[in-house]
PDB file of C-alpha atoms in Angstrom:
ATOM      1  CA  ASP A 131      -0.017  -0.090  -0.011  1.00 91.00           C
ATOM      2  CA  ILE A 132       0.991   3.588  -0.891  1.00 96.00           C
ATOM      3  CA  GLN A 133       1.619   5.646   2.374  1.00 97.00           C
ATOM      4  CA  MET A 134       0.790   9.514   2.396  1.00 98.00           C
ATOM      5  CA  THR A 135       2.094  11.995   4.448  1.00 98.00           C
ATOM      6  CA  GLN A 136       1.496  15.714   5.116  1.00 98.00           C
ATOM      7  CA  SER A 137       3.389  18.497   6.897  1.00 98.00           C
ATOM      8  CA  PRO A 138       2.589  20.524   8.776  1.00 97.00           C
ATOM      9  CA  SER A 139      -0.117  18.600  10.837  1.00 97.00           C
ATOM     10  CA  SER A 140      -1.778  22.067  11.480  1.00 97.00           C
ATOM     11  CA  LEU A 141      -0.657  25.627  10.897  1.00 97.00           C
ATOM     12  CA  SER A 142      -2.073  29.150  12.166  1.00 96.00           C
ATOM     13  CA  ALA A 143      -2.335  31.916   9.354  1.00 96.00           C
ATOM     14  CA  SER A 144      -3.632  35.124   8.649  1.00 95.00           C
ATOM     15  CA  VAL A 145      -6.173  36.214   5.849  1.00 95.00           C
ATOM     16  CA  GLY A 146      -4.037  37.505   3.196  1.00 96.00           C
ATOM     17  CA  ASP A 147      -1.135  35.075   4.126  1.00 96.00           C
ATOM     18  CA  ARG A 148       0.487  32.848   1.416  1.00 97.00           C
ATOM     19  CA  VAL A 149       0.043  29.292   2.794  1.00 97.00           C
ATOM     20  CA  THR A 150       1.738  25.872   1.302  1.00 98.00           C
ATOM     21  CA  ILE A 151       0.639  22.521   2.458  1.00 98.00           C
ATOM     22  CA  THR A 152       3.321  19.516   1.512  1.00 98.00           C
ATOM     23  CA  CYS A 153       2.257  16.091   0.557  1.00 98.00           C
ATOM     24  CA  ARG A 154       4.852  12.941   0.096  1.00 98.00           C
ATOM     25  CA  ALA A 155       4.043   9.688  -0.904  1.00 98.00           C
ATOM     26  CA  SER A 156       5.679   6.277   0.050  1.00 98.00           C
ATOM     27  CA  GLN A 157       6.691   5.431  -3.380  1.00 98.00           C
ATOM     28  CA  SER A 158       6.324   7.399  -7.157  1.00 98.00           C
ATOM     29  CA  ILE A 159       2.818   8.036  -8.011  1.00 97.00           C
ATOM     30  CA  SER A 160       3.397  10.215 -11.160  1.00 97.00           C
ATOM     31  CA  SER A 161       0.958  13.025 -11.025  1.00 97.00           C
ATOM     32  CA  TYR A 162      -1.813  10.825  -9.459  1.00 97.00           C
ATOM     33  CA  LEU A 163      -2.427  13.227  -6.319  1.00 97.00           C
ATOM     34  CA  ASN A 164      -5.522  15.177  -5.677  1.00 98.00           C
ATOM     35  CA  TRP A 165      -6.179  17.590  -2.813  1.00 98.00           C
ATOM     36  CA  TYR A 166      -9.457  17.835  -0.699  1.00 98.00           C
ATOM     37  CA  GLN A 167     -10.671  20.687   1.473  1.00 98.00           C
ATOM     38  CA  GLN A 168     -12.926  19.637   4.447  1.00 98.00           C
ATOM     39  CA  LYS A 169     -14.954  22.031   6.668  1.00 97.00           C
ATOM     40  CA  PRO A 170     -16.496  20.866  10.189  1.00 95.00           C
ATOM     41  CA  GLY A 171     -19.352  18.943   9.373  1.00 95.00           C
ATOM     42  CA  LYS A 172     -19.124  18.949   5.646  1.00 97.00           C
ATOM     43  CA  ALA A 173     -18.396  16.340   3.458  1.00 98.00           C
ATOM     44  CA  PRO A 174     -14.704  16.733   1.412  1.00 98.00           C
ATOM     45  CA  LYS A 175     -14.383  18.904  -1.512  1.00 98.00           C
ATOM     46  CA  LEU A 176     -12.129  18.492  -4.293  1.00 97.00           C
ATOM     47  CA  LEU A 177      -9.645  21.297  -4.998  1.00 98.00           C
ATOM     48  CA  ILE A 178      -6.993  19.928  -7.197  1.00 97.00           C
ATOM     49  CA  TYR A 179      -6.875  16.694  -9.096  1.00 97.00           C
ATOM     50  CA  ALA A 180      -3.699  15.184 -11.023  1.00 96.00           C
ATOM     51  CA  ALA A 181      -1.480  17.171  -8.935  1.00 97.00           C
ATOM     52  CA  SER A 182      -2.175  20.437 -10.757  1.00 98.00           C
ATOM     53  CA  SER A 183      -5.494  20.636 -12.388  1.00 97.00           C
ATOM     54  CA  LEU A 184      -8.062  22.925 -10.870  1.00 97.00           C
ATOM     55  CA  GLN A 185     -11.252  21.598 -10.003  1.00 96.00           C
ATOM     56  CA  SER A 186     -14.368  23.721 -12.046  1.00 95.00           C
ATOM     57  CA  GLY A 187     -15.587  26.314  -9.747  1.00 96.00           C
ATOM     58  CA  VAL A 188     -12.313  26.287  -7.291  1.00 98.00           C
ATOM     59  CA  PRO A 189     -10.751  29.852  -7.140  1.00 97.00           C
ATOM     60  CA  SER A 190      -7.583  30.299  -8.815  1.00 98.00           C
ATOM     61  CA  ARG A 191      -5.804  31.073  -5.131  1.00 98.00           C
ATOM     62  CA  PHE A 192      -5.812  27.504  -4.963  1.00 98.00           C
ATOM     63  CA  SER A 193      -2.725  25.922  -6.705  1.00 98.00           C
ATOM     64  CA  GLY A 194      -1.034  22.654  -6.933  1.00 98.00           C
ATOM     65  CA  SER A 195       2.382  21.218  -7.786  1.00 98.00           C
ATOM     66  CA  GLY A 196       4.860  18.145  -8.105  1.00 98.00           C
ATOM     67  CA  SER A 197       5.174  14.977  -9.018  1.00 98.00           C
ATOM     68  CA  GLY A 198       6.604  11.624  -8.097  1.00 98.00           C
ATOM     69  CA  THR A 199       6.711  11.802  -4.513  1.00 98.00           C
ATOM     70  CA  ASP A 200       6.659  15.256  -3.390  1.00 98.00           C
ATOM     71  CA  PHE A 201       3.569  17.763  -3.893  1.00 98.00           C
ATOM     72  CA  THR A 202       2.647  21.054  -2.839  1.00 98.00           C
ATOM     73  CA  LEU A 203      -0.860  22.533  -2.386  1.00 98.00           C
ATOM     74  CA  THR A 204      -0.426  26.427  -2.387  1.00 98.00           C
ATOM     75  CA  ILE A 205      -3.185  29.203  -1.298  1.00 98.00           C
ATOM     76  CA  SER A 206      -1.922  32.518  -2.402  1.00 97.00           C
ATOM     77  CA  SER A 207      -3.944  34.672  -0.367  1.00 96.00           C
ATOM     78  CA  LEU A 208      -5.683  32.839   2.464  1.00 96.00           C
ATOM     79  CA  GLN A 209      -9.467  33.984   2.734  1.00 96.00           C
ATOM     80  CA  PRO A 210     -11.688  33.526   5.841  1.00 94.00           C
ATOM     81  CA  GLU A 211     -13.768  30.873   3.873  1.00 95.00           C
ATOM     82  CA  ASP A 212     -10.169  28.768   3.854  1.00 96.00           C
ATOM     83  CA  PHE A 213     -10.046  27.866   6.998  1.00 93.00           C
ATOM     84  CA  ALA A 214     -10.529  24.153   6.958  1.00 97.00           C
ATOM     85  CA  THR A 215      -8.589  20.854   6.889  1.00 98.00           C
ATOM     86  CA  TYR A 216      -6.705  20.027   3.916  1.00 98.00           C
ATOM     87  CA  TYR A 217      -5.905  16.248   2.601  1.00 98.00           C
ATOM     88  CA  CYS A 218      -4.089  14.821  -0.163  1.00 98.00           C
ATOM     89  CA  GLN A 219      -5.131  11.494  -1.794  1.00 98.00           C
ATOM     90  CA  GLN A 220      -3.395   9.462  -4.161  1.00 97.00           C
ATOM     91  CA  SER A 221      -4.956   7.503  -7.004  1.00 95.00           C
ATOM     92  CA  TYR A 222      -2.187   5.891  -8.661  1.00 95.00           C
ATOM     93  CA  SER A 223      -3.371   2.737  -6.922  1.00 94.00           C
ATOM     94  CA  THR A 224      -5.995   1.582  -4.065  1.00 93.00           C
ATOM     95  CA  PRO A 225      -6.515   5.269  -2.854  1.00 95.00           C
ATOM     96  CA  SER A 226      -5.344   6.460   0.292  1.00 96.00           C
ATOM     97  CA  PHE A 227      -5.328   9.605   1.842  1.00 98.00           C
ATOM     98  CA  GLY A 228      -2.859  11.862   4.163  1.00 98.00           C
ATOM     99  CA  PRO A 229      -3.566  12.438   7.516  1.00 98.00           C
ATOM    100  CA  GLY A 230      -4.600  16.129   6.943  1.00 98.00           C
ATOM    101  CA  THR A 231      -3.687  19.499   7.506  1.00 98.00           C
ATOM    102  CA  LYS A 232      -5.598  21.950   9.843  1.00 98.00           C
ATOM    103  CA  VAL A 233      -5.194  25.536   8.659  1.00 98.00           C
ATOM    104  CA  ASP A 234      -6.841  27.690  11.585  1.00 94.00           C
ATOM    105  CA  ILE A 235      -7.049  31.660  12.580  1.00 87.00           C
ATOM    106  CA  LYS A 236      -3.937  33.138  13.815  1.00 85.00           C
TER     107      LYS A 236
ATOM    108  CA  GLU G 875     -26.815  18.651 -11.205  1.00 96.00           C
ATOM    109  CA  VAL G 876     -25.053  15.814 -10.089  1.00 97.00           C
ATOM    110  CA  GLN G 877     -25.910  14.829  -6.418  1.00 98.00           C
ATOM    111  CA  LEU G 878     -24.898  11.848  -4.132  1.00 98.00           C
ATOM    112  CA  VAL G 879     -27.765  11.852  -1.384  1.00 98.00           C
ATOM    113  CA  GLN G 880     -27.313   9.568   1.228  1.00 98.00           C
ATOM    114  CA  SER G 881     -29.403   7.942   4.253  1.00 98.00           C
ATOM    115  CA  GLY G 882     -29.817   9.372   7.497  1.00 98.00           C
ATOM    116  CA  ALA G 883     -28.187   9.168  10.927  1.00 98.00           C
ATOM    117  CA  GLU G 884     -28.305   5.753  12.476  1.00 98.00           C
ATOM    118  CA  VAL G 885     -28.239   4.474  16.307  1.00 98.00           C
ATOM    119  CA  LYS G 886     -27.371   0.747  16.558  1.00 98.00           C
ATOM    120  CA  LYS G 887     -26.106  -1.667  19.190  1.00 98.00           C
ATOM    121  CA  PRO G 888     -22.867  -3.793  18.783  1.00 98.00           C
ATOM    122  CA  GLY G 889     -23.675  -6.932  16.977  1.00 97.00           C
ATOM    123  CA  GLU G 890     -26.967  -5.344  15.043  1.00 98.00           C
ATOM    124  CA  SER G 891     -27.128  -5.306  11.333  1.00 98.00           C
ATOM    125  CA  LEU G 892     -27.242  -2.140   9.100  1.00 98.00           C
ATOM    126  CA  ARG G 893     -27.089  -0.983   5.749  1.00 98.00           C
ATOM    127  CA  ILE G 894     -26.922   2.479   4.596  1.00 98.00           C
ATOM    128  CA  SER G 895     -27.383   4.050   1.229  1.00 98.00           C
ATOM    129  CA  CYS G 896     -26.403   6.334  -1.499  1.00 98.00           C
ATOM    130  CA  LYS G 897     -28.711   7.590  -4.059  1.00 98.00           C
ATOM    131  CA  GLY G 898     -26.980   8.977  -7.303  1.00 98.00           C
ATOM    132  CA  SER G 899     -28.976  11.584  -9.480  1.00 97.00           C
ATOM    133  CA  GLY G 900     -28.065  13.964 -12.568  1.00 97.00           C
ATOM    134  CA  TYR G 901     -25.531  11.520 -14.384  1.00 97.00           C
ATOM    135  CA  SER G 902     -25.121   7.864 -15.591  1.00 97.00           C
ATOM    136  CA  PHE G 903     -25.010   5.978 -12.509  1.00 97.00           C
ATOM    137  CA  THR G 904     -23.100   3.286 -14.297  1.00 97.00           C
ATOM    138  CA  SER G 905     -20.625   5.223 -15.818  1.00 96.00           C
ATOM    139  CA  TYR G 906     -18.704   6.282 -12.573  1.00 96.00           C
ATOM    140  CA  TRP G 907     -17.520   3.738  -9.700  1.00 97.00           C
ATOM    141  CA  ILE G 908     -18.855   4.567  -6.062  1.00 98.00           C
ATOM    142  CA  SER G 909     -16.510   4.641  -3.383  1.00 97.00           C
ATOM    143  CA  TRP G 910     -16.902   4.611   0.149  1.00 98.00           C
ATOM    144  CA  VAL G 911     -14.962   6.805   2.753  1.00 98.00           C
ATOM    145  CA  ARG G 912     -15.079   6.596   6.640  1.00 98.00           C
ATOM    146  CA  GLN G 913     -14.252   9.222   8.838  1.00 98.00           C
ATOM    147  CA  MET G 914     -14.239   8.287  12.674  1.00 98.00           C
ATOM    148  CA  PRO G 915     -14.683  11.238  15.046  1.00 97.00           C
ATOM    149  CA  GLY G 916     -12.126  13.622  15.031  1.00 95.00           C
ATOM    150  CA  LYS G 917     -10.173  11.602  12.656  1.00 97.00           C
ATOM    151  CA  GLY G 918      -8.520  11.570   8.823  1.00 97.00           C
ATOM    152  CA  LEU G 919     -10.461  10.059   5.894  1.00 98.00           C
ATOM    153  CA  GLU G 920      -9.677   6.342   5.248  1.00 98.00           C
ATOM    154  CA  TRP G 921     -10.938   4.468   1.746  1.00 97.00           C
ATOM    155  CA  MET G 922     -12.931   1.467   2.363  1.00 98.00           C
ATOM    156  CA  GLY G 923     -13.949   0.013  -1.009  1.00 97.00           C
ATOM    157  CA  ARG G 924     -15.499   0.716  -4.124  1.00 97.00           C
ATOM    158  CA  ILE G 925     -18.115  -0.379  -6.711  1.00 97.00           C
ATOM    159  CA  ASP G 926     -18.603  -0.543 -10.487  1.00 96.00           C
ATOM    160  CA  PRO G 927     -22.499  -0.275 -10.839  1.00 97.00           C
ATOM    161  CA  SER G 928     -22.489  -1.281 -14.090  1.00 96.00           C
ATOM    162  CA  ASP G 929     -21.277  -4.821 -13.067  1.00 95.00           C
ATOM    163  CA  SER G 930     -21.315  -4.776  -9.326  1.00 96.00           C
ATOM    164  CA  TYR G 931     -17.759  -5.744  -9.189  1.00 97.00           C
ATOM    165  CA  THR G 932     -15.801  -4.520  -6.042  1.00 97.00           C
ATOM    166  CA  ASN G 933     -12.560  -4.034  -4.354  1.00 95.00           C
ATOM    167  CA  TYR G 934     -12.041  -3.156  -0.496  1.00 97.00           C
ATOM    168  CA  SER G 935      -9.125  -1.924   1.571  1.00 96.00           C
ATOM    169  CA  PRO G 936      -7.683  -4.784   3.375  1.00 95.00           C
ATOM    170  CA  SER G 937      -8.459  -2.951   6.582  1.00 95.00           C
ATOM    171  CA  PHE G 938     -12.331  -3.387   5.695  1.00 97.00           C
ATOM    172  CA  GLN G 939     -12.175  -6.730   3.794  1.00 96.00           C
ATOM    173  CA  GLY G 940     -14.631  -9.223   5.587  1.00 95.00           C
ATOM    174  CA  HIS G 941     -16.070  -6.514   7.880  1.00 96.00           C
ATOM    175  CA  VAL G 942     -18.222  -4.446   5.545  1.00 98.00           C
ATOM    176  CA  THR G 943     -20.308  -5.365   2.023  1.00 98.00           C
ATOM    177  CA  ILE G 944     -20.769  -2.958  -0.746  1.00 98.00           C
ATOM    178  CA  SER G 945     -23.302  -3.553  -3.192  1.00 98.00           C
ATOM    179  CA  ALA G 946     -25.630  -1.541  -5.604  1.00 98.00           C
ATOM    180  CA  ASP G 947     -28.806  -1.349  -7.568  1.00 97.00           C
ATOM    181  CA  LYS G 948     -28.251   0.021 -10.813  1.00 96.00           C
ATOM    182  CA  SER G 949     -32.357   0.089 -11.535  1.00 97.00           C
ATOM    183  CA  ILE G 950     -32.609   2.663  -8.799  1.00 98.00           C
ATOM    184  CA  SER G 951     -29.020   4.461  -8.743  1.00 98.00           C
ATOM    185  CA  THR G 952     -28.266   3.236  -5.232  1.00 98.00           C
ATOM    186  CA  ALA G 953     -25.102   2.069  -3.851  1.00 98.00           C
ATOM    187  CA  TYR G 954     -25.004   0.657  -0.342  1.00 98.00           C
ATOM    188  CA  LEU G 955     -22.806  -0.005   2.263  1.00 98.00           C
ATOM    189  CA  GLN G 956     -23.609  -2.942   5.216  1.00 98.00           C
ATOM    190  CA  TRP G 957     -22.428  -4.613   8.167  1.00 98.00           C
ATOM    191  CA  SER G 958     -23.630  -7.621   9.315  1.00 97.00           C
ATOM    192  CA  SER G 959     -22.482  -7.365  12.982  1.00 97.00           C
ATOM    193  CA  LEU G 960     -21.681  -3.752  14.344  1.00 98.00           C
ATOM    194  CA  LYS G 961     -18.968  -2.913  16.437  1.00 97.00           C
ATOM    195  CA  ALA G 962     -18.559   0.190  18.673  1.00 97.00           C
ATOM    196  CA  SER G 963     -15.632   0.699  16.699  1.00 97.00           C
ATOM    197  CA  ASP G 964     -17.813   1.228  13.728  1.00 98.00           C
ATOM    198  CA  THR G 965     -18.883   4.492  15.199  1.00 98.00           C
ATOM    199  CA  ALA G 966     -18.293   7.017  12.297  1.00 98.00           C
ATOM    200  CA  MET G 967     -19.470   9.379   9.631  1.00 98.00           C
ATOM    201  CA  TYR G 968     -19.657   7.410   6.245  1.00 98.00           C
ATOM    202  CA  TYR G 969     -19.323   9.252   2.865  1.00 98.00           C
ATOM    203  CA  CYS G 970     -19.876   7.753  -0.570  1.00 98.00           C
ATOM    204  CA  ALA G 971     -18.025   9.549  -3.690  1.00 98.00           C
ATOM    205  CA  ARG G 972     -18.400   9.308  -7.128  1.00 97.00           C
ATOM    206  CA  ARG G 973     -14.845   8.390  -8.857  1.00 94.00           C
ATOM    207  CA  ASP G 974     -14.210  10.705 -12.002  1.00 88.00           C
ATOM    208  CA  PRO G 975     -12.783   8.664 -15.088  1.00 82.00           C
ATOM    209  CA  THR G 976      -9.606  10.698 -14.103  1.00 81.00           C
ATOM    210  CA  LEU G 977      -9.614   8.864 -10.766  1.00 85.00           C
ATOM    211  CA  GLN G 978     -10.091  11.645  -8.378  1.00 92.00           C
ATOM    212  CA  PHE G 979     -13.419  11.814  -5.688  1.00 96.00           C
ATOM    213  CA  ASP G 980     -15.331  14.903  -7.750  1.00 96.00           C
ATOM    214  CA  TYR G 981     -18.534  14.559  -6.068  1.00 97.00           C
ATOM    215  CA  TRP G 982     -19.489  13.363  -2.221  1.00 98.00           C
ATOM    216  CA  GLY G 983     -22.476  12.552  -0.361  1.00 98.00           C
ATOM    217  CA  GLN G 984     -23.453  14.563   2.879  1.00 98.00           C
ATOM    218  CA  GLY G 985     -22.387  11.520   4.848  1.00 98.00           C
ATOM    219  CA  THR G 986     -24.144   9.325   7.251  1.00 98.00           C
ATOM    220  CA  LEU G 987     -23.239   8.960  10.763  1.00 98.00           C
ATOM    221  CA  VAL G 988     -23.504   5.816  12.173  1.00 98.00           C
ATOM    222  CA  THR G 989     -23.280   5.544  15.987  1.00 98.00           C
ATOM    223  CA  VAL G 990     -22.789   2.034  17.952  1.00 98.00           C
ATOM    224  CA  SER G 991     -23.283   1.967  21.324  1.00 97.00           C
ATOM    225  CA  SER G 992     -24.685  -0.244  24.012  1.00 95.00           C
TER     226      SER G 992
END
């Protein structure tokens, strides 16, 4: 099975900050990496697929990069509605998720 | 509009059986796999397994194999997750999700909270 790790596990940031979250796979997954946002009490929402493709309707302040084993999700200017938990997920083989990164207000 | 609508919250006792559902609408139900994802209280997301509604072929995570059963009735565009004997450790939120052909989970149900307590 492919194990996914994320760092940091949590971060505090202010509105307008640039935020970067890192995801690492235990083996190469090419670009089969997706990012989701989850707010409390809500279902996850797809943000980025195939490492860098923006899902329809998702603001352009979200971007993804990487390939192989190392990936990043960047929020260029954090907005109040972006405070949430973010998960990476590999779709190279049997799906698996990272442990999540909680973004809260500084 | 694509929607996945899940059945309501359940409260069960250990040893009881349960089946929860996920009804798809707004798309061709047999064209997309449906996965089930568990989220235990305060924890992350765990992929449980998936079904291809066109032929009911299933795959399970080793962590869930033998403990749950995934099925589908394509005539009513509904997928199911069932347990024959619940444990307290099955207490969690369960989500169904549609897998896009490019392999991401693009639509999710609203979740079904299952509480197992004596």
